[in-house]
Short mmCIF file of C-alpha atoms in Angstrom, two decimals:
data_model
loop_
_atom_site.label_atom_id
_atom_site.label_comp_id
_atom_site.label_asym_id
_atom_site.label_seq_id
_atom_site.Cartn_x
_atom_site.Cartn_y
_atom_site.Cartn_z
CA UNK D 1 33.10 -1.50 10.03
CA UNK D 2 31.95 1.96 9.43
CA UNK D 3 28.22 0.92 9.09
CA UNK D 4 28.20 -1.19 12.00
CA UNK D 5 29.77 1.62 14.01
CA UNK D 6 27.20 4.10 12.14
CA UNK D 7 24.38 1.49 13.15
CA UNK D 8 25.59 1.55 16.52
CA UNK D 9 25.81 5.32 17.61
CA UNK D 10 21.94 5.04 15.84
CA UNK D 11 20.67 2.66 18.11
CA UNK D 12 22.66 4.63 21.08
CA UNK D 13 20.40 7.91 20.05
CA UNK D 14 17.03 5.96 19.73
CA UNK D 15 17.89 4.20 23.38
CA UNK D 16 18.71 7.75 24.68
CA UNK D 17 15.15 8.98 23.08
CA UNK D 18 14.01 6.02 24.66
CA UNK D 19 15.04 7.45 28.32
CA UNK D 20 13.13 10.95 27.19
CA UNK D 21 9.92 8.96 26.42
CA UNK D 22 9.47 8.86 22.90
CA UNK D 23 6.84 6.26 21.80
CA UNK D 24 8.13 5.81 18.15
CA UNK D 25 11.76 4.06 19.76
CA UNK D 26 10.63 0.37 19.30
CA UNK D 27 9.75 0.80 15.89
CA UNK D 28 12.77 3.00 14.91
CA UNK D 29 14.86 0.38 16.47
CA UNK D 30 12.88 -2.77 14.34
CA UNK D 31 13.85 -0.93 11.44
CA UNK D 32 17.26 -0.27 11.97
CA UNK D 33 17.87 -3.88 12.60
CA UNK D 34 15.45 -4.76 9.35
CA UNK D 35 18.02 -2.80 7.19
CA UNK D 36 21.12 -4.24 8.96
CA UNK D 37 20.00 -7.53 8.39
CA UNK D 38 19.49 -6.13 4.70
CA UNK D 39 22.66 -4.85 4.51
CA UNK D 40 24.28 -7.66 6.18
CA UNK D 41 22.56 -10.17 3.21
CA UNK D 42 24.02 -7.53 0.72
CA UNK D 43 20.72 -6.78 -0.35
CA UNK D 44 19.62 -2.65 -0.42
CA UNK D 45 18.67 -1.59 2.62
CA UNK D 46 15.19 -0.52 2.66
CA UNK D 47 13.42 2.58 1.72
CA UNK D 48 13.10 5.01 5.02
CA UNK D 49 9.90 6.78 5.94
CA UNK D 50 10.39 9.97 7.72
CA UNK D 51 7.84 11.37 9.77
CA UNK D 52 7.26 14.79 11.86
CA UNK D 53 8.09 15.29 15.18
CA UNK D 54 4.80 14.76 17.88
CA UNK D 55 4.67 18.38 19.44
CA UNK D 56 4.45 21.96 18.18
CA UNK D 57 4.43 25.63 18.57
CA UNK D 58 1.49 26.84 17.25
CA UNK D 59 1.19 30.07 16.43
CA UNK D 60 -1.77 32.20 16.37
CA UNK D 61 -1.32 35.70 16.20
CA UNK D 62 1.07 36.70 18.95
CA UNK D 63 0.13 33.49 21.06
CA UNK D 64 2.61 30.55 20.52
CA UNK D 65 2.02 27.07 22.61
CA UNK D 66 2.80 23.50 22.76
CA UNK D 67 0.13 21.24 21.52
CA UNK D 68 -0.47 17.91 19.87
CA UNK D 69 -1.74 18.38 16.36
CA UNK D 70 -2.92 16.33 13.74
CA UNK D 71 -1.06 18.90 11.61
CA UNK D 72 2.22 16.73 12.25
CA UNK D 73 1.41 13.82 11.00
CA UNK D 74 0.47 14.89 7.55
CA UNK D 75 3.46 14.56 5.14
CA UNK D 76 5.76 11.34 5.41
CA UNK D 77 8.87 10.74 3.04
CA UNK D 78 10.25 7.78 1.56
CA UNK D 79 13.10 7.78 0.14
CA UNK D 80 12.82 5.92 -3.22
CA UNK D 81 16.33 6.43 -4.83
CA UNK D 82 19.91 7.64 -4.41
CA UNK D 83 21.64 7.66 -7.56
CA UNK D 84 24.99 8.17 -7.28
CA UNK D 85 25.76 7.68 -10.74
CA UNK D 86 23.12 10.30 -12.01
CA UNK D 87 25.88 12.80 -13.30
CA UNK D 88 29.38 12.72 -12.88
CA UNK D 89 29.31 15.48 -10.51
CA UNK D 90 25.96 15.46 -8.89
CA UNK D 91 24.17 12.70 -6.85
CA UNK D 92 20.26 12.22 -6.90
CA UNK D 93 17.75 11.53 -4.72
CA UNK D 94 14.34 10.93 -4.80
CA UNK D 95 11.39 10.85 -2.20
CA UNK D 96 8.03 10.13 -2.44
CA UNK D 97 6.24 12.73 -0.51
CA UNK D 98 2.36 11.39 0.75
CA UNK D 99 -0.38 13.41 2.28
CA UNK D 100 -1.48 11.61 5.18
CA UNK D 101 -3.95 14.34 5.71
CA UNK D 102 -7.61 14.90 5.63
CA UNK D 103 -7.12 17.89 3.41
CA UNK D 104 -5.38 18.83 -0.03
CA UNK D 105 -1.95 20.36 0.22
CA UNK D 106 -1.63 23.03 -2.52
CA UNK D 107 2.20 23.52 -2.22
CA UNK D 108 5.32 21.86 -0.52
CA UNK D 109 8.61 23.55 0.08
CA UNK D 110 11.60 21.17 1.33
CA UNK D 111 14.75 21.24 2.58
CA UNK D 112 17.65 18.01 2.26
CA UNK D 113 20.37 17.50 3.70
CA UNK D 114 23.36 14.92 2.03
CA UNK D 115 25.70 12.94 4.53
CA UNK D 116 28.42 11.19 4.02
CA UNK D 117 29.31 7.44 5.50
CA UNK D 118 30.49 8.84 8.62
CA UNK D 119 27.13 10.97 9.22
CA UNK D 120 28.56 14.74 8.51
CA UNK D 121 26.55 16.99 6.41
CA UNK D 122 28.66 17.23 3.18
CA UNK D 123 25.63 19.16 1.11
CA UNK D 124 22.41 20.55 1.34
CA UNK D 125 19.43 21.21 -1.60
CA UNK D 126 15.62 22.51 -1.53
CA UNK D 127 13.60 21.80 -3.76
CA UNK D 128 9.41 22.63 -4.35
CA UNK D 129 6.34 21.32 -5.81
CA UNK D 130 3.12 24.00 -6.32
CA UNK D 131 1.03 21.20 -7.34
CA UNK D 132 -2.24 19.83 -5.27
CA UNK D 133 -1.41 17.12 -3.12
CA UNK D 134 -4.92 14.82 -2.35
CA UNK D 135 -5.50 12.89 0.28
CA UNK D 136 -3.96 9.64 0.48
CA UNK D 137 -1.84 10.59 -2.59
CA UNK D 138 1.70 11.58 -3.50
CA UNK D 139 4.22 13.66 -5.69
CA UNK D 140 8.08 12.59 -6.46
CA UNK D 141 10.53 15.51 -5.41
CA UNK D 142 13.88 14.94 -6.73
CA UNK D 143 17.00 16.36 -5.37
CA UNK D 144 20.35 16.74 -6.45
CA UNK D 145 23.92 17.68 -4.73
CA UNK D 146 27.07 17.26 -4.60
CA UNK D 147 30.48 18.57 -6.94
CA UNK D 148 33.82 17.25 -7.71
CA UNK D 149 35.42 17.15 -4.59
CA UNK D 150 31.76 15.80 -2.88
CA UNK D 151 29.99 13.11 -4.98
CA UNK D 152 32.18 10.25 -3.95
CA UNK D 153 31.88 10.48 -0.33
CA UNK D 154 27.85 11.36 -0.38
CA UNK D 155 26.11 8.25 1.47
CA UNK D 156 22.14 9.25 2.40
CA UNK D 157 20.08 11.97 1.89
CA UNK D 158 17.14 13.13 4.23
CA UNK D 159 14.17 15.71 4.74
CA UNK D 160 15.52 18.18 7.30
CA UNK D 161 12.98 21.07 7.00
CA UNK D 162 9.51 21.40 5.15
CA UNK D 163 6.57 23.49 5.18
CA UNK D 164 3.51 23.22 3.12
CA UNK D 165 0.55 25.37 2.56
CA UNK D 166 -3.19 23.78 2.51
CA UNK D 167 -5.69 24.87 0.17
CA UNK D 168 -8.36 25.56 2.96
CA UNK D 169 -7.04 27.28 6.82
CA UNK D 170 -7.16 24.57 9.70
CA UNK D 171 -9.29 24.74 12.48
CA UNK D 172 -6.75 27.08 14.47
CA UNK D 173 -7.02 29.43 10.78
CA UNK D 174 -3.83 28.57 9.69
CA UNK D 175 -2.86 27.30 6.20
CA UNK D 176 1.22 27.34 6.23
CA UNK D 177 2.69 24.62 8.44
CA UNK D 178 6.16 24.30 9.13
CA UNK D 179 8.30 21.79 10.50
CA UNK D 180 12.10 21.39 11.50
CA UNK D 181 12.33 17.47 11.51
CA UNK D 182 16.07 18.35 13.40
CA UNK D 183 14.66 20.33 16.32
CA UNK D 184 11.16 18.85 16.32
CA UNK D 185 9.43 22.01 16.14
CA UNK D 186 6.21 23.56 13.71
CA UNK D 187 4.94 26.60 13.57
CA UNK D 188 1.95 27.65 11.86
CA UNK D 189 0.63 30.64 10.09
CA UNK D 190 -1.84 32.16 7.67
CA UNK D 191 -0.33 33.37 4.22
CA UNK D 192 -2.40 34.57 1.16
CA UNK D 193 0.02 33.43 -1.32
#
C-alpha cells in the first residue's frame, strides 16, 4: 500500500512537471510504470538513471545567466546496488557514475541522500573519486549510511548534489561544474586545484 501510494504522489509530481513543460515527463512516467510492473511481478525494480537538470547559471566572472549547456548532460547515475545487509548498522549503495561528455573528467565530488519508504530524508553521505573519468566510460562510487536506530527503515538512495572538475576549461573557461539535481541549478567556475 505504501508503494502504490509512493508511486502515486510520483506520478502526481511528473504530471505537475508536465503542466511546467518539461520534455523528460513521458519517459519518467514509462519508467515508473516499468518498475511498478517490476515490483508488482516481485521481481527488483530496475536500476534508475539520474540525469541533470536542462538549464543553468553560468557563471563567468561576475556575470551569471540562464543558458542551455551541454555541460548538463555530462554525468548520469545508475544506481547498481542497495545493500541493506552490508553491515549491521550501515546500508550501501552503489552507482555507476558515466561521462557522457566529450571531455575527460579529472575529479567527481557527490552528495546522497537516503530515504526511507515513505520518501523522508533519514541520512545523507558524500563521497569522491580523483580519478580520470574518459569519455564514454565510468567509475563505481559507493556510499554508505545509516546507524542503529536508521538502517531498518532506509528504502532508496539518490545523487542530490555533484560537481566535477574537467581536465581541460570549457569553451566559457570554466573547468568546475556544479549541479543541485534538487533545485535544478549549475554553476560553473575556474579552479586550479
Amino acid at each position: 500500500m505504501k508503494k502504490t501510494m509512493l508511486i502515486l504522489s510520483a506520478i502526481a509530481i511528473l504530471l505537475s512537471m508536465s503542466a511546467c513543460g518539461d520534455s523528460d515527463t513521458e519517459a519518467r512516467i514509462d519508467l515508473l510504470e516499468q518498475r511498478v510492473s517490476a515490483l508488482e511481478e516481485g521481481q527488483p525494480a530496475a536500476a534508475q538513471s539520474t540525469q541533470a537538470p536542462r538549464t543553468t547559471d553560468s557563471t563567468s566572472g561576475n556575470q551569471t545567466s540562464n543558458t542551455n549547456n551541454s555541460e548538463l548532460d555530462v554525468l548520469s547515475f545508475e544506481n547498481i546496488l542497495f545493500d541493506t545487509n552490508y553491515s549491521d548498522d550501515t546500508v550501501k549503495a552503489s552507482f555507476n557514475v558515466t561521462n557522457n561528455g566529450t571531455e575527460p573528467i579529472e575529479y567527481v565530488s557527490l552528495d546522497f541522500a537516503y530515504y526511507d519508504a515513505d520518501g523522508n530524508c533519514s541520512d545523507t553521505d558524500g563521497r569522491f573519486h580523483d580519478v580520470v573519468i574518459e569519455p564514454g566510460k565510468f567509475v563505481t562510487v559507493d556510499s554508505y549510511a545509516g546507524d542503529e536506530t536508521t538502517k531498518a527503515y532506509l528504502a532508496s538512495a539518490k545523487v542530490t548534489s555533484y560537481y566535477y572538475i574537467l581536465v581541460n576549461p570549457n569553451s566559457n573557461g570554466n573547468n568546475r561544474i556544479e549541479v543541485n539535481c534538487e533545485t535544478g541549478k549549475v554553476k560553473e567556475s575556474f579552479t586550479e586545484d
